CSV table of C-alpha atoms in Angstrom, one decimal:
chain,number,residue,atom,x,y,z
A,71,UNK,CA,5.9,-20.5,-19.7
A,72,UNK,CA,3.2,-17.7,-19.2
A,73,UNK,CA,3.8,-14.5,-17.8
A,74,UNK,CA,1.3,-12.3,-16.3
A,75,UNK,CA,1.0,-9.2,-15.1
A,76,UNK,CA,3.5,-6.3,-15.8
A,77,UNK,CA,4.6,-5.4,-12.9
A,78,UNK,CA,6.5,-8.8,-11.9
A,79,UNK,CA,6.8,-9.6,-16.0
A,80,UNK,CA,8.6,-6.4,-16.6
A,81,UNK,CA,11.7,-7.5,-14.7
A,82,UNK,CA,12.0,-10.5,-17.4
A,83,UNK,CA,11.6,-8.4,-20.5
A,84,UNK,CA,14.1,-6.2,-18.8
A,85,UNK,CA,16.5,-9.0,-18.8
A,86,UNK,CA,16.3,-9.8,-22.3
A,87,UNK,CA,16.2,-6.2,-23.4
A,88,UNK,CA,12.5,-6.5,-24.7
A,89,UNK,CA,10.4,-3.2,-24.9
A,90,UNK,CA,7.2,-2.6,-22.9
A,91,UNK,CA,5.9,0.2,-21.9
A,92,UNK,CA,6.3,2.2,-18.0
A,93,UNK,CA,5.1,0.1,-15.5
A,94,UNK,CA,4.9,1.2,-12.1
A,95,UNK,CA,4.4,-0.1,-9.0
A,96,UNK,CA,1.6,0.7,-5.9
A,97,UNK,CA,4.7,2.6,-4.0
A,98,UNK,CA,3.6,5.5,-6.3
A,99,UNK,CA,2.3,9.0,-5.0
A,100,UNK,CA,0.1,11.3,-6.9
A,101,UNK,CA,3.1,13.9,-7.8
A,102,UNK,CA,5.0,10.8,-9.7
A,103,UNK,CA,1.1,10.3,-11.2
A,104,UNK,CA,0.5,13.8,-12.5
A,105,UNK,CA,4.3,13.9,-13.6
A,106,UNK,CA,3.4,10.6,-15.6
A,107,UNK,CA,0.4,12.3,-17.0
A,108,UNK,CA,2.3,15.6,-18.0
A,109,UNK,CA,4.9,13.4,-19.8
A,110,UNK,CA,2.9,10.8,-21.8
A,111,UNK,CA,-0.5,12.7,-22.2
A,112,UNK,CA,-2.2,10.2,-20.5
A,113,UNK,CA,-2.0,7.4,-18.5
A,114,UNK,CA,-3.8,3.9,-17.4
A,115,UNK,CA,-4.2,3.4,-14.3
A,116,UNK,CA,-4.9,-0.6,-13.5
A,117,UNK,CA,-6.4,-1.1,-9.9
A,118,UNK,CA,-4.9,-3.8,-7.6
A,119,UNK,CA,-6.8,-6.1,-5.4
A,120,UNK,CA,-5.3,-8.4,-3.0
A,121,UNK,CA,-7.9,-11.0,-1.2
């Protein structure tokens, strides 16, 4: 089986305790993004397009 993308992925690896890094969600507001960036340095952003 093939996984992909992190965001639905992550909630497998969580179940067998496998370590990946912070994924989060589009619910996310630009105070959680510049606490993100103030805690790791810096940060990837990956765009989401639905169509």
């Amino acid at each position: 089986m093939q996984i992909t993308g992190m965001l639905w992925g992550r909630k497998l690896l969580d179940l067998v305790e496998f370590t990946h890094s912070e994924v989060r969600g589009p619910e996310l507001s630009v105070d959680e993004i510049k606490d993100m960036i103030k805690r790791h340095g810096q940060i990837f952003i990956k765009p989401v397009f639905k169509g």
